[in-house]
Each structure stands twice: as C-alpha cells, then as structure tokens.
Amino acid sequence: MTDFASMLQPDRGQPARTIHVVHPDTYEGWLAKQSQRIRTTIAAHRLTGKAGDRAVLPGETADDWSMLLVCNEAVTSPWRIASLGASLPAGTYRLAEGPVGAAGLGWMLAQHQFTRYVKPDATAPRVLLTADAAHIDETVRLAEATALVRDLVNTGASDMGPADLEAAAETLAKRHGATVTTTRGDALAAGYPMIHAVGQAASKDRAPRLIELEWGDPSHPRIALVGKGVTFDTGGLDIKPSAGMRLMKKDMGGAAHALALASLVMATKLPVRLHLLIPAVENSIAGNAFRPGDVLATRKGLTVENTNTDAEGRLVLGDALTKAGESNPELILDFATLTGAARVALGPDLPPMFTDNESLAADLLASGLEQNDQMWRLPLWNGYDEMLKSDIADMVNAPDGGFAGAITAALFLRRFVPKTAAWAHLDVFAWRPSAKPGRPKGGEAYALRAAFAMLAKRYSR
C-alpha cells in the first residue's frame, strides 16, 4: 500500500526546495520581479509563459535550485502541481505562492503506483510541506480512498472475483470494527433471485453473492451505499464483441466506489449507521446461463422480462436496492458502471447523476464543484417510464430501440427504491482512457470526493 502520509508533511521551517506556481495571466509580472540570473535562465529555456512551461531555476550556490511551473489550473484544483509530483527528484519541497490546499491530493496520487503485477519503482517519496497541518490526515484519507478504487479496478478479473470483493469488504470491516454478512447459494436464489440469475453460470469459486457491511451506532441516521459488483461481464448469451469485453474487468467499478466511500465514512467516524451492499457476480456463459426472454422474479415481488443479458447490472442492483430499503434508510447512494449511453452523452470524465430529490441534487452538485470532482444531473424523465413496459411481465430490463439508455436504466432502478429515502444514482465509468497529471490511464474514481463531501456536510458532528 502506498505510504501517502510520508508525502505530505507539516511545514516547520525545515530545508526544502521551492516550487513557484505561476498562472499565465500573472507570468509577466512575476518574471519582472526575478533576478537577472533567473530571467536569463528562463530566456535560455525559451519560455513564453504558456500553461505547462517549466524550468529549473538557479539559486545562489551550485547545489541550490528551485522549480517554476506555469499552470492555468485553479488554486482549488487537486491537479495543480500533480505533474511535478510525478517528475521531480526525490526530496522535500514547498510552494512559494499560497497554501498547498487541494494540490496536496494530486501531489500524492501522482506518486501512487499499481504494483500487483510489476515491480515497484523504488524511488524515494517526493515530500511536500504544508502550513495547513490540520488537513493532512483528511487529504491522506482521500488519496487512500482514490487509490483503493484504482487498485481494485486495475486488478485483473482472474484475481478480482466475487470472493475477492468479499475479502476487500472484510479487510475494511476489520480495520474499522464493522460487521460483514454474505448471502450466497440457496439463500441467495430464494431471497435475491435477480442477483442469483445473473451470476448462476459462473464457476463455483466465482459464485454470486450479496455482500453487506454494517457499521456505526444504530441510533444515528441510517444511510445505504450500493455498488454494482460485476467482476467480469461477457454480456452473457447476448455476448459482447471482443473489443467490448476487453475492459470488462472494470464492471465492478461501482463496488470499488462504494467500498472507498464506506472507508471514508468509517475512517472519519461520521455519525451515521452505515449499510454497504455489493451484489457481486460474474456474468458468464454456460448451459445454465439466464436467457433473453426469461422472466425473472425479484426480491421486491415485481417480475422482469429479460430482454438483454448484457443489461445485467441493473438487475443485480434492483435486488440490492430493495434490501437497502428494507432497513428504512434516509439516504441511498448507488454507484455503477451501468451504461454506455452515459459515456456517449457525457464522456468518461463527467458522470451523470440521477435523483428526484432536489435537496440531494443541489448538495451533490455543489460538493462536486467545491471538490473539483464534478458530475452532471440528467433527468429521471417520467415520460420515458413507459419504455420499460412489458407485454408479459411488470417491466423489461432494457427497452428496444436504445433511446435514452442511461435514463431508462435509472428509471428501472427507481422502481426498487423506497419512496421514503432520498436516493441518487451515479453512472460512473471507473476508467481513465488516457493519462493526465496525477491520473494515470486505468481505473479511476469519479464523484467519490464529491459524494463524501456531501455526506460530511450533512452528517458532521
């Protein structure tokens, strides 16, 4: 596990190299105040003050130097100096202009390595000093939670089946004094028929299950976090093409987000009664695989005509959401790598958020802006609810035609959510297609910091 705590330390005046972060709009003014030696060095580098410009600046002695970075990222951006966190020599640094703030997160995450299958880079950590020592622990927790999502999603499906998600939940439970209960086998088939149906074709060692974690004082407000845990998705009998299957190890990204958010809730001891639910399955192909045209029973008592075995995530979530609602939570959040339609609409970096609760929507959107972890609200458009109509059952899981796919998936989930709970659904991609500073290609957390900030504001002591 990456030692993030070693990368962000209190500034007590110890020796450190200086980092100058200058906005393009203020670059000329900054340059005019520098010594002739520094101006000559910058001229030799042919810098013009555009975003991304950087240079090593000379000091008074041969061993003395500082770093210039021209950056147009907002001061509140976690990624403001992330490029330096990954590229500077090992050592200790401090910012010359202004507080570290959110930039400490990107500094740490830029140094995180996923090393399950390769030898780690043995470079010593780059340490950033901050005068705001009170927020170091909070920033470290955010880095650890983000890294947890990345590591779980990056792990190959051969090493991340339903049992491995259960083990991840058990690890968190031991760390924070929580309790884990897992339902599988005949009890799953009887109590959670959609979870069982989706996962029944997997091998015995990858059998489907519902993983539940409970934590906190029962007298505190009850909240539920639900995460889609499809550890690999072939598409079922409606099999995906090879290109579409290539990244399906990430189809448990919703579960990774829910686990990470639960870890933040427990680590900060929010005064809530936490209920984490992960329906964990592998959507495989075998003689007993569920079929297009099958009518599935549900925990809620509704019937679902399965029109597409590749629309399995909403099925397992339906049973899990029903279970979550049975404990009368006041708030339910679910995370799922649910639809390609969401990516067509908003791309990989901006997850859609669905809710009927105006207060919850406002809080999530505001926290997203504050944390530089934005989402975009899409409508639970009641006019499309009729698309879920079935000729032989209470509903279909995937309407014909492909219109409004992210919305109809959210409308399907809404049918399993109690009307007494505020509920939001986040359709996250959980993957970064190309690298950015502090954000390597691969598994990624989206809306995690925003969701936690919202919970912290609602339930702070």
Tab-separated table of C-alpha atoms in Angstrom:
chain	number	residue	atom	x	y	z
A	1	MET	CA	0.000	0.000	0.000
A	2	THR	CA	1.350	3.418	-0.923
A	3	ASP	CA	2.549	5.406	2.091
A	4	PHE	CA	0.752	8.650	1.309
A	5	ALA	CA	1.363	10.037	4.790
A	6	SER	CA	5.076	10.300	4.036
A	7	MET	CA	4.416	12.571	1.044
A	8	LEU	CA	2.603	15.437	2.792
A	9	GLN	CA	4.223	16.786	5.940
A	10	PRO	CA	3.813	19.815	8.252
A	11	ASP	CA	5.986	22.791	7.356
A	12	ARG	CA	8.127	23.553	10.394
A	13	GLY	CA	10.688	25.583	8.515
A	14	GLN	CA	12.843	22.609	7.566
A	15	PRO	CA	15.074	22.846	4.460
A	16	ALA	CA	13.138	22.395	1.222
A	17	ARG	CA	13.365	23.364	-2.420
A	18	THR	CA	10.883	25.960	-3.614
A	19	ILE	CA	8.216	25.440	-6.243
A	20	HIS	CA	6.922	28.570	-7.991
A	21	VAL	CA	3.446	28.011	-9.480
A	22	VAL	CA	2.577	30.930	-11.742
A	23	HIS	CA	-0.615	31.499	-13.719
A	24	PRO	CA	-0.148	32.525	-17.388
A	25	ASP	CA	-2.010	35.785	-16.700
A	26	THR	CA	0.459	36.810	-13.979
A	27	TYR	CA	3.584	35.367	-15.559
A	28	GLU	CA	4.996	38.632	-16.928
A	29	GLY	CA	4.563	40.384	-13.590
A	30	TRP	CA	6.218	37.500	-11.758
A	31	LEU	CA	9.108	37.425	-14.222
A	32	ALA	CA	9.753	41.158	-13.858
A	33	LYS	CA	10.385	40.684	-10.129
A	34	GLN	CA	13.016	37.981	-10.594
A	35	SER	CA	16.785	38.406	-10.615
A	36	GLN	CA	18.702	38.868	-13.823
A	37	ARG	CA	20.148	35.394	-13.378
A	38	ILE	CA	16.700	33.799	-13.297
A	39	ARG	CA	15.432	35.894	-16.211
A	40	THR	CA	18.452	34.822	-18.249
A	41	THR	CA	17.807	31.163	-17.419
A	42	ILE	CA	14.175	31.434	-18.439
A	43	ALA	CA	15.151	33.167	-21.673
A	44	ALA	CA	17.572	30.329	-22.403
A	45	HIS	CA	14.692	27.870	-21.984
A	46	ARG	CA	12.672	30.000	-24.444
A	47	LEU	CA	9.680	30.027	-22.137
A	48	THR	CA	6.772	32.269	-23.091
A	49	GLY	CA	4.556	31.842	-20.048
A	50	LYS	CA	2.080	29.415	-21.550
A	51	ALA	CA	0.470	26.736	-19.405
A	52	GLY	CA	2.794	23.784	-18.990
A	53	ASP	CA	6.023	25.764	-19.220
A	54	ARG	CA	8.549	24.695	-16.611
A	55	ALA	CA	12.179	25.323	-15.762
A	56	VAL	CA	14.767	24.618	-13.096
A	57	LEU	CA	15.807	27.993	-11.678
A	58	PRO	CA	19.315	28.595	-10.314
A	59	GLY	CA	19.953	29.594	-6.728
A	60	GLU	CA	22.841	31.326	-5.046
A	61	THR	CA	25.021	28.195	-4.974
A	62	ALA	CA	25.609	25.294	-7.345
A	63	ASP	CA	23.511	22.969	-5.166
A	64	ASP	CA	20.673	25.427	-4.790
A	65	TRP	CA	17.778	25.417	-7.253
A	66	SER	CA	14.024	25.895	-7.382
A	67	MET	CA	11.276	24.917	-9.810
A	68	LEU	CA	9.000	27.036	-11.975
A	69	LEU	CA	5.695	25.693	-13.244
A	70	VAL	CA	3.326	27.809	-15.338
A	71	CYS	CA	-0.151	26.446	-14.655
A	72	ASN	CA	-3.662	27.596	-15.519
A	73	GLU	CA	-5.358	25.185	-13.105
A	74	ALA	CA	-7.465	26.850	-10.409
A	75	VAL	CA	-5.943	27.158	-6.956
A	76	THR	CA	-8.674	24.768	-5.778
A	77	SER	CA	-7.693	22.065	-8.282
A	78	PRO	CA	-6.149	18.883	-6.882
A	79	TRP	CA	-4.163	18.532	-10.111
A	80	ARG	CA	-2.399	21.899	-9.977
A	81	ILE	CA	1.094	20.512	-9.282
A	82	ALA	CA	0.458	16.813	-9.925
A	83	SER	CA	2.840	16.811	-12.890
A	84	LEU	CA	5.679	17.774	-10.533
A	85	GLY	CA	4.722	15.134	-8.000
A	86	ALA	CA	5.500	12.540	-10.649
A	87	SER	CA	8.627	14.086	-12.163
A	88	LEU	CA	10.736	15.962	-9.604
A	89	PRO	CA	13.694	14.229	-7.965
A	90	ALA	CA	13.095	12.677	-4.574
A	91	GLY	CA	13.357	15.346	-1.916
A	92	THR	CA	11.431	17.910	0.105
A	93	TYR	CA	9.562	20.843	-1.444
A	94	ARG	CA	7.331	23.765	-0.510
A	95	LEU	CA	5.192	26.123	-2.564
A	96	ALA	CA	6.370	29.714	-2.822
A	97	GLU	CA	2.969	31.232	-3.576
A	98	GLY	CA	-0.026	30.485	-1.376
A	99	PRO	CA	-1.142	27.441	0.596
A	100	VAL	CA	-0.953	23.865	-0.649
A	101	GLY	CA	-4.708	23.307	-0.306
A	102	ALA	CA	-6.194	20.649	-2.550
A	103	ALA	CA	-2.971	20.353	-4.554
A	104	GLY	CA	-1.606	18.002	-1.913
A	105	LEU	CA	-4.002	15.316	-3.120
A	106	GLY	CA	-2.726	15.380	-6.680
A	107	TRP	CA	0.869	15.514	-5.438
A	108	MET	CA	0.329	12.233	-3.566
A	109	LEU	CA	-1.735	10.467	-6.206
A	110	ALA	CA	0.886	11.279	-8.841
A	111	GLN	CA	3.253	9.072	-6.857
A	112	HIS	CA	0.854	6.170	-6.412
A	113	GLN	CA	1.794	3.002	-8.238
A	114	PHE	CA	-0.290	-0.082	-9.016
A	115	THR	CA	2.284	-2.781	-8.425
A	116	ARG	CA	0.363	-6.047	-8.197
A	117	TYR	CA	1.857	-7.352	-11.429
A	118	VAL	CA	5.098	-5.358	-11.792
A	119	LYS	CA	7.998	-4.431	-9.572
A	120	PRO	CA	7.506	-1.031	-7.905
A	121	ASP	CA	9.649	1.964	-8.695
A	122	ALA	CA	11.996	2.206	-5.736
A	123	THR	CA	12.286	6.000	-5.899
A	124	ALA	CA	12.050	7.668	-2.502
A	125	PRO	CA	8.924	9.794	-1.997
A	126	ARG	CA	8.727	13.418	-3.002
A	127	VAL	CA	7.657	15.268	0.136
A	128	LEU	CA	5.536	18.414	0.039
A	129	LEU	CA	5.442	20.685	3.076
A	130	THR	CA	2.204	22.367	4.073
A	131	ALA	CA	1.415	25.007	6.657
A	132	ASP	CA	-2.107	23.614	6.929
A	133	ALA	CA	-1.178	20.616	9.062
A	134	ALA	CA	-4.754	20.205	10.315
A	135	HIS	CA	-5.895	18.944	6.918
A	136	ILE	CA	-3.094	16.470	6.236
A	137	ASP	CA	-4.958	13.444	7.608
A	138	GLU	CA	-8.076	14.336	5.621
A	139	THR	CA	-6.086	14.646	2.392
A	140	VAL	CA	-4.273	11.370	3.034
A	141	ARG	CA	-7.615	9.601	3.548
A	142	LEU	CA	-8.887	10.943	0.221
A	143	ALA	CA	-5.730	9.731	-1.501
A	144	GLU	CA	-6.070	6.289	0.076
A	145	ALA	CA	-9.724	6.010	-0.955
A	146	THR	CA	-8.971	7.083	-4.524
A	147	ALA	CA	-6.087	4.622	-4.709
A	148	LEU	CA	-8.390	1.869	-3.427
A	149	VAL	CA	-10.768	2.430	-6.342
A	150	ARG	CA	-7.894	2.492	-8.826
A	151	ASP	CA	-6.264	-0.652	-7.467
A	152	LEU	CA	-9.475	-2.683	-7.291
A	153	VAL	CA	-10.467	-1.728	-10.830
A	154	ASN	CA	-6.977	-2.280	-12.252
A	155	THR	CA	-6.780	-5.794	-10.838
A	156	GLY	CA	-7.319	-8.495	-13.458
A	157	ALA	CA	-10.608	-10.368	-13.299
A	158	SER	CA	-8.713	-13.592	-12.557
A	159	ASP	CA	-7.774	-12.012	-9.216
A	160	MET	CA	-10.941	-9.982	-8.621
A	161	GLY	CA	-13.957	-12.248	-8.496
A	162	PRO	CA	-16.953	-12.084	-6.140
A	163	ALA	CA	-14.936	-13.717	-3.349
A	164	ASP	CA	-12.212	-11.082	-3.734
A	165	LEU	CA	-14.748	-8.267	-3.382
A	166	GLU	CA	-15.972	-10.009	-0.249
A	167	ALA	CA	-12.382	-10.128	1.021
A	168	ALA	CA	-11.990	-6.392	0.344
A	169	ALA	CA	-15.111	-5.715	2.409
A	170	GLU	CA	-13.780	-7.962	5.199
A	171	THR	CA	-10.491	-6.030	5.225
A	172	LEU	CA	-12.341	-2.743	5.684
A	173	ALA	CA	-14.559	-4.268	8.358
A	174	LYS	CA	-11.559	-5.442	10.408
A	175	ARG	CA	-9.910	-2.040	10.110
A	176	HIS	CA	-12.941	-0.106	11.314
A	177	GLY	CA	-14.831	-2.509	13.557
A	178	ALA	CA	-17.659	-3.230	11.122
A	179	THR	CA	-19.585	-6.446	10.500
A	180	VAL	CA	-19.846	-8.263	7.160
A	181	THR	CA	-22.665	-10.630	6.231
A	182	THR	CA	-22.670	-12.526	2.922
A	183	THR	CA	-25.625	-14.286	1.317
A	184	ARG	CA	-24.917	-16.978	-1.300
A	185	GLY	CA	-26.174	-20.336	-2.585
A	186	ASP	CA	-29.782	-21.370	-1.952
A	187	ALA	CA	-30.401	-18.391	0.333
A	188	LEU	CA	-29.351	-16.049	-2.488
A	189	ALA	CA	-31.554	-17.828	-5.029
A	190	ALA	CA	-34.553	-17.573	-2.707
A	191	GLY	CA	-34.019	-14.059	-1.399
A	192	TYR	CA	-32.272	-12.266	-4.247
A	193	PRO	CA	-33.395	-14.011	-7.430
A	194	MET	CA	-32.034	-11.442	-9.891
A	195	ILE	CA	-28.545	-11.496	-8.345
A	196	HIS	CA	-28.598	-15.271	-8.475
A	197	ALA	CA	-29.874	-15.407	-12.059
A	198	VAL	CA	-27.147	-13.116	-13.388
A	199	GLY	CA	-24.336	-14.962	-11.635
A	200	GLN	CA	-25.526	-18.575	-11.782
A	201	ALA	CA	-23.455	-19.525	-14.858
A	202	ALA	CA	-20.133	-18.683	-13.192
A	203	SER	CA	-17.853	-21.402	-11.793
A	204	LYS	CA	-18.347	-22.459	-8.170
A	205	ASP	CA	-15.357	-20.474	-6.970
A	206	ARG	CA	-16.886	-17.363	-8.536
A	207	ALA	CA	-20.423	-17.954	-7.320
A	208	PRO	CA	-22.728	-14.923	-6.939
A	209	ARG	CA	-23.343	-13.340	-3.559
A	210	LEU	CA	-24.690	-10.276	-1.787
A	211	ILE	CA	-22.081	-8.701	0.481
A	212	GLU	CA	-23.334	-6.438	3.281
A	213	LEU	CA	-21.290	-4.362	5.706
A	214	GLU	CA	-22.834	-2.680	8.746
A	215	TRP	CA	-21.081	-0.048	10.858
A	216	GLY	CA	-21.923	2.683	13.326
A	217	ASP	CA	-24.300	3.484	16.137
A	218	PRO	CA	-27.814	2.170	15.386
A	219	SER	CA	-29.237	5.367	16.904
A	220	HIS	CA	-27.604	7.521	14.220
A	221	PRO	CA	-29.234	8.322	10.848
A	222	ARG	CA	-29.154	5.292	8.587
A	223	ILE	CA	-27.591	5.583	5.114
A	224	ALA	CA	-27.029	2.939	2.462
A	225	LEU	CA	-24.293	2.722	-0.170
A	226	VAL	CA	-24.835	0.281	-3.020
A	227	GLY	CA	-22.197	-0.648	-5.595
A	228	LYS	CA	-22.514	-2.765	-8.732
A	229	GLY	CA	-20.048	-5.626	-8.373
A	230	VAL	CA	-19.993	-7.373	-11.762
A	231	THR	CA	-16.433	-8.657	-11.609
A	232	PHE	CA	-16.425	-9.586	-15.286
A	233	ASP	CA	-19.102	-9.109	-17.905
A	234	THR	CA	-19.113	-11.282	-21.008
A	235	GLY	CA	-22.509	-9.865	-21.875
A	236	GLY	CA	-23.999	-13.265	-21.150
A	237	LEU	CA	-25.759	-15.009	-24.023
A	238	ASP	CA	-26.072	-11.574	-25.640
A	239	ILE	CA	-22.302	-11.802	-25.805
A	240	LYS	CA	-20.155	-8.719	-26.222
A	241	PRO	CA	-17.683	-8.483	-29.104
A	242	SER	CA	-14.051	-8.868	-28.069
A	243	ALA	CA	-13.455	-5.100	-28.171
A	244	GLY	CA	-16.387	-4.525	-25.844
A	245	MET	CA	-15.221	-7.236	-23.453
A	246	ARG	CA	-11.637	-6.007	-23.201
A	247	LEU	CA	-12.233	-3.652	-20.252
A	248	MET	CA	-14.961	-5.589	-18.501
A	249	LYS	CA	-12.757	-6.267	-15.503
A	250	LYS	CA	-13.798	-2.708	-14.592
A	251	ASP	CA	-17.500	-3.589	-14.393
A	252	MET	CA	-17.112	-3.851	-10.620
A	253	GLY	CA	-16.126	-0.167	-10.532
A	254	GLY	CA	-19.351	0.765	-8.762
A	255	ALA	CA	-18.499	-1.657	-5.949
A	256	ALA	CA	-14.998	-0.153	-5.765
A	257	HIS	CA	-16.507	3.325	-5.380
A	258	ALA	CA	-18.932	2.158	-2.690
A	259	LEU	CA	-16.142	0.424	-0.754
A	260	ALA	CA	-13.950	3.532	-0.958
A	261	LEU	CA	-16.762	5.831	0.137
A	262	ALA	CA	-17.567	3.491	3.020
A	263	SER	CA	-13.910	3.596	4.059
A	264	LEU	CA	-14.044	7.403	4.202
A	265	VAL	CA	-17.259	7.376	6.229
A	266	MET	CA	-15.792	4.954	8.760
A	267	ALA	CA	-12.310	6.499	8.908
A	268	THR	CA	-13.757	9.920	9.725
A	269	LYS	CA	-16.304	8.399	12.119
A	270	LEU	CA	-19.283	10.188	10.615
A	271	PRO	CA	-22.251	9.870	12.977
A	272	VAL	CA	-24.274	7.576	10.717
A	273	ARG	CA	-25.438	3.984	10.695
A	274	LEU	CA	-23.770	2.737	7.513
A	275	HIS	CA	-25.136	-0.094	5.382
A	276	LEU	CA	-22.936	-1.067	2.433
A	277	LEU	CA	-24.355	-3.516	-0.116
A	278	ILE	CA	-22.440	-5.096	-3.001
A	279	PRO	CA	-24.187	-7.567	-5.311
A	280	ALA	CA	-21.131	-9.459	-6.565
A	281	VAL	CA	-21.449	-11.624	-9.679
A	282	GLU	CA	-19.637	-12.711	-12.803
A	283	ASN	CA	-21.873	-12.564	-15.875
A	284	SER	CA	-20.672	-15.744	-17.569
A	285	ILE	CA	-21.853	-18.103	-20.292
A	286	ALA	CA	-22.717	-21.731	-19.613
A	287	GLY	CA	-25.608	-24.137	-20.069
A	288	ASN	CA	-27.383	-22.658	-17.076
A	289	ALA	CA	-26.928	-19.013	-18.048
A	290	PHE	CA	-30.031	-16.846	-17.877
A	291	ARG	CA	-31.552	-16.169	-21.287
A	292	PRO	CA	-33.113	-13.384	-23.317
A	293	GLY	CA	-36.840	-13.764	-22.839
A	294	ASP	CA	-36.624	-15.233	-19.347
A	295	VAL	CA	-38.984	-13.664	-16.827
A	296	LEU	CA	-37.130	-13.071	-13.588
A	297	ALA	CA	-38.541	-12.871	-10.102
A	298	THR	CA	-37.236	-10.090	-7.848
A	299	ARG	CA	-36.862	-9.549	-4.138
A	300	LYS	CA	-39.456	-6.783	-4.357
A	301	GLY	CA	-42.042	-9.112	-5.897
A	302	LEU	CA	-42.069	-7.497	-9.334
A	303	THR	CA	-41.401	-9.538	-12.459
A	304	VAL	CA	-38.836	-8.534	-15.072
A	305	GLU	CA	-38.763	-9.717	-18.666
A	306	ASN	CA	-35.086	-10.018	-19.511
A	307	THR	CA	-34.678	-8.510	-22.963
A	308	ASN	CA	-30.879	-8.337	-22.870
A	309	THR	CA	-28.460	-10.376	-20.763
A	310	ASP	CA	-25.906	-7.579	-21.217
A	311	ALA	CA	-28.146	-5.253	-19.196
A	312	GLU	CA	-27.364	-7.249	-16.074
A	313	GLY	CA	-26.081	-4.515	-13.782
A	314	ARG	CA	-29.490	-3.002	-13.201
A	315	LEU	CA	-30.834	-6.459	-12.326
A	316	VAL	CA	-28.375	-7.126	-9.514
A	317	LEU	CA	-28.746	-3.559	-8.277
A	318	GLY	CA	-32.528	-3.918	-8.186
A	319	ASP	CA	-32.395	-6.676	-5.580
A	320	ALA	CA	-29.690	-4.860	-3.589
A	321	LEU	CA	-31.645	-1.595	-3.573
A	322	THR	CA	-34.717	-3.449	-2.373
A	323	LYS	CA	-32.732	-4.911	0.518
A	324	ALA	CA	-31.272	-1.486	1.347
A	325	GLY	CA	-34.751	-0.003	1.537
A	326	GLU	CA	-35.992	-2.621	3.984
A	327	SER	CA	-33.960	-1.004	6.780
A	328	ASN	CA	-35.602	2.394	6.212
A	329	PRO	CA	-32.507	4.482	5.415
A	330	GLU	CA	-32.960	8.201	4.994
A	331	LEU	CA	-30.413	8.279	2.160
A	332	ILE	CA	-29.329	5.793	-0.525
A	333	LEU	CA	-26.460	6.332	-2.965
A	334	ASP	CA	-25.658	3.820	-5.660
A	335	PHE	CA	-22.611	3.697	-7.927
A	336	ALA	CA	-22.495	1.622	-11.095
A	337	THR	CA	-20.635	1.278	-14.362
A	338	LEU	CA	-24.086	0.940	-15.823
A	339	THR	CA	-24.496	2.224	-19.385
A	340	GLY	CA	-22.526	3.029	-22.486
A	341	ALA	CA	-25.209	5.619	-23.170
A	342	ALA	CA	-23.870	7.690	-20.265
A	343	ARG	CA	-20.441	7.770	-21.898
A	344	VAL	CA	-21.912	8.734	-25.274
A	345	ALA	CA	-23.746	11.609	-23.602
A	346	LEU	CA	-21.078	12.921	-21.226
A	347	GLY	CA	-17.799	11.148	-21.973
A	348	PRO	CA	-15.621	9.296	-19.467
A	349	ASP	CA	-14.787	12.119	-17.033
A	350	LEU	CA	-18.228	13.501	-16.212
A	351	PRO	CA	-20.578	11.001	-14.542
A	352	PRO	CA	-24.305	11.551	-14.812
A	353	MET	CA	-26.235	11.797	-11.580
A	354	PHE	CA	-29.931	10.963	-11.290
A	355	THR	CA	-32.230	11.825	-8.418
A	356	ASP	CA	-35.796	13.017	-7.770
A	357	ASN	CA	-34.673	14.774	-4.587
A	358	GLU	CA	-33.913	18.448	-5.258
A	359	SER	CA	-32.037	18.987	-1.994
A	360	LEU	CA	-29.800	15.979	-2.599
A	361	ALA	CA	-29.164	17.055	-6.184
A	362	ALA	CA	-28.158	20.554	-5.084
A	363	ASP	CA	-25.850	19.209	-2.371
A	364	LEU	CA	-24.115	16.755	-4.703
A	365	LEU	CA	-23.628	19.315	-7.462
A	366	ALA	CA	-22.311	21.926	-5.028
A	367	SER	CA	-19.887	19.439	-3.482
A	368	GLY	CA	-18.735	18.406	-6.938
A	369	LEU	CA	-17.821	21.985	-7.807
A	370	GLU	CA	-16.177	22.567	-4.439
A	371	GLN	CA	-14.069	19.407	-4.682
A	372	ASN	CA	-13.251	19.769	-8.389
A	373	ASP	CA	-14.987	16.412	-8.806
A	374	GLN	CA	-17.916	17.363	-10.979
A	375	MET	CA	-20.933	15.414	-12.117
A	376	TRP	CA	-23.869	16.369	-14.335
A	377	ARG	CA	-27.503	15.905	-13.446
A	378	LEU	CA	-29.591	14.057	-16.026
A	379	PRO	CA	-33.372	13.783	-15.724
A	380	LEU	CA	-35.403	10.911	-14.362
A	381	TRP	CA	-37.801	11.732	-17.159
A	382	ASN	CA	-41.184	10.246	-16.283
A	383	GLY	CA	-42.233	10.336	-19.921
A	384	TYR	CA	-39.746	7.564	-20.678
A	385	ASP	CA	-41.019	5.280	-17.937
A	386	GLU	CA	-43.405	3.692	-20.405
A	387	MET	CA	-40.392	2.371	-22.345
A	388	LEU	CA	-39.986	-0.197	-19.557
A	389	LYS	CA	-43.394	-1.714	-20.327
A	390	SER	CA	-43.515	-5.469	-20.962
A	391	ASP	CA	-46.258	-7.458	-22.646
A	392	ILE	CA	-45.866	-10.377	-20.237
A	393	ALA	CA	-44.260	-9.036	-17.039
A	394	ASP	CA	-44.228	-5.963	-14.832
A	395	MET	CA	-41.333	-4.465	-16.815
A	396	VAL	CA	-38.420	-5.127	-19.140
A	397	ASN	CA	-34.835	-4.524	-18.132
A	398	ALA	CA	-33.717	-2.948	-21.424
A	399	PRO	CA	-36.163	-1.215	-23.788
A	400	ASP	CA	-35.925	-1.798	-27.516
A	401	GLY	CA	-34.561	0.986	-29.677
A	402	GLY	CA	-31.711	2.160	-27.490
A	403	PHE	CA	-33.143	5.627	-26.867
A	404	ALA	CA	-32.189	7.404	-23.608
A	405	GLY	CA	-30.334	4.356	-22.335
A	406	ALA	CA	-28.841	5.972	-19.240
A	407	ILE	CA	-32.207	7.471	-18.272
A	408	THR	CA	-34.226	4.286	-18.738
A	409	ALA	CA	-31.635	2.356	-16.700
A	410	ALA	CA	-32.036	4.882	-13.876
A	411	LEU	CA	-35.833	4.655	-14.159
A	412	PHE	CA	-35.550	0.877	-13.840
A	413	LEU	CA	-33.540	1.278	-10.623
A	414	ARG	CA	-36.030	3.810	-9.242
A	415	ARG	CA	-38.715	1.114	-9.165
A	416	PHE	CA	-36.729	-0.673	-6.450
A	417	VAL	CA	-36.034	2.349	-4.248
A	418	PRO	CA	-38.366	3.184	-1.336
A	419	LYS	CA	-40.174	6.499	-1.678
A	420	THR	CA	-39.212	7.345	1.911
A	421	ALA	CA	-35.483	7.622	1.123
A	422	ALA	CA	-33.573	10.317	-0.683
A	423	TRP	CA	-31.789	8.444	-3.493
A	424	ALA	CA	-29.175	9.272	-6.087
A	425	HIS	CA	-27.732	7.052	-8.788
A	426	LEU	CA	-24.275	7.752	-10.234
A	427	ASP	CA	-23.414	6.085	-13.547
A	428	VAL	CA	-19.604	6.156	-13.307
A	429	PHE	CA	-17.127	4.967	-15.947
A	430	ALA	CA	-14.451	3.986	-13.369
A	431	TRP	CA	-11.757	4.142	-16.049
A	432	ARG	CA	-9.448	6.790	-17.487
A	433	PRO	CA	-8.800	6.151	-21.203
A	434	SER	CA	-5.686	8.349	-21.323
A	435	ALA	CA	-3.301	9.686	-18.712
A	436	LYS	CA	-3.344	13.147	-17.173
A	437	PRO	CA	-1.091	14.507	-14.402
A	438	GLY	CA	-1.847	12.582	-11.228
A	439	ARG	CA	-4.348	10.427	-13.099
A	440	PRO	CA	-2.777	7.502	-14.961
A	441	LYS	CA	-4.573	5.510	-17.613
A	442	GLY	CA	-6.650	2.825	-15.935
A	443	GLY	CA	-9.022	2.555	-13.014
A	444	GLU	CA	-10.305	5.869	-11.690
A	445	ALA	CA	-12.606	7.297	-9.035
A	446	TYR	CA	-15.299	9.696	-10.221
A	447	ALA	CA	-17.605	11.698	-7.925
A	448	LEU	CA	-16.080	9.953	-4.905
A	449	ARG	CA	-14.757	13.124	-3.270
A	450	ALA	CA	-17.981	14.955	-4.096
A	451	ALA	CA	-20.145	12.247	-2.546
A	452	PHE	CA	-18.058	12.165	0.611
A	453	ALA	CA	-18.051	15.958	0.947
A	454	MET	CA	-21.841	15.899	0.672
A	455	LEU	CA	-22.106	13.241	3.387
A	456	ALA	CA	-19.637	15.067	5.629
A	457	LYS	CA	-21.673	18.271	5.418
A	458	ARG	CA	-24.952	16.504	6.103
A	459	TYR	CA	-23.713	14.383	8.969
A	460	SER	CA	-20.855	16.294	10.575
A	461	ARG	CA	-20.933	16.260	14.362
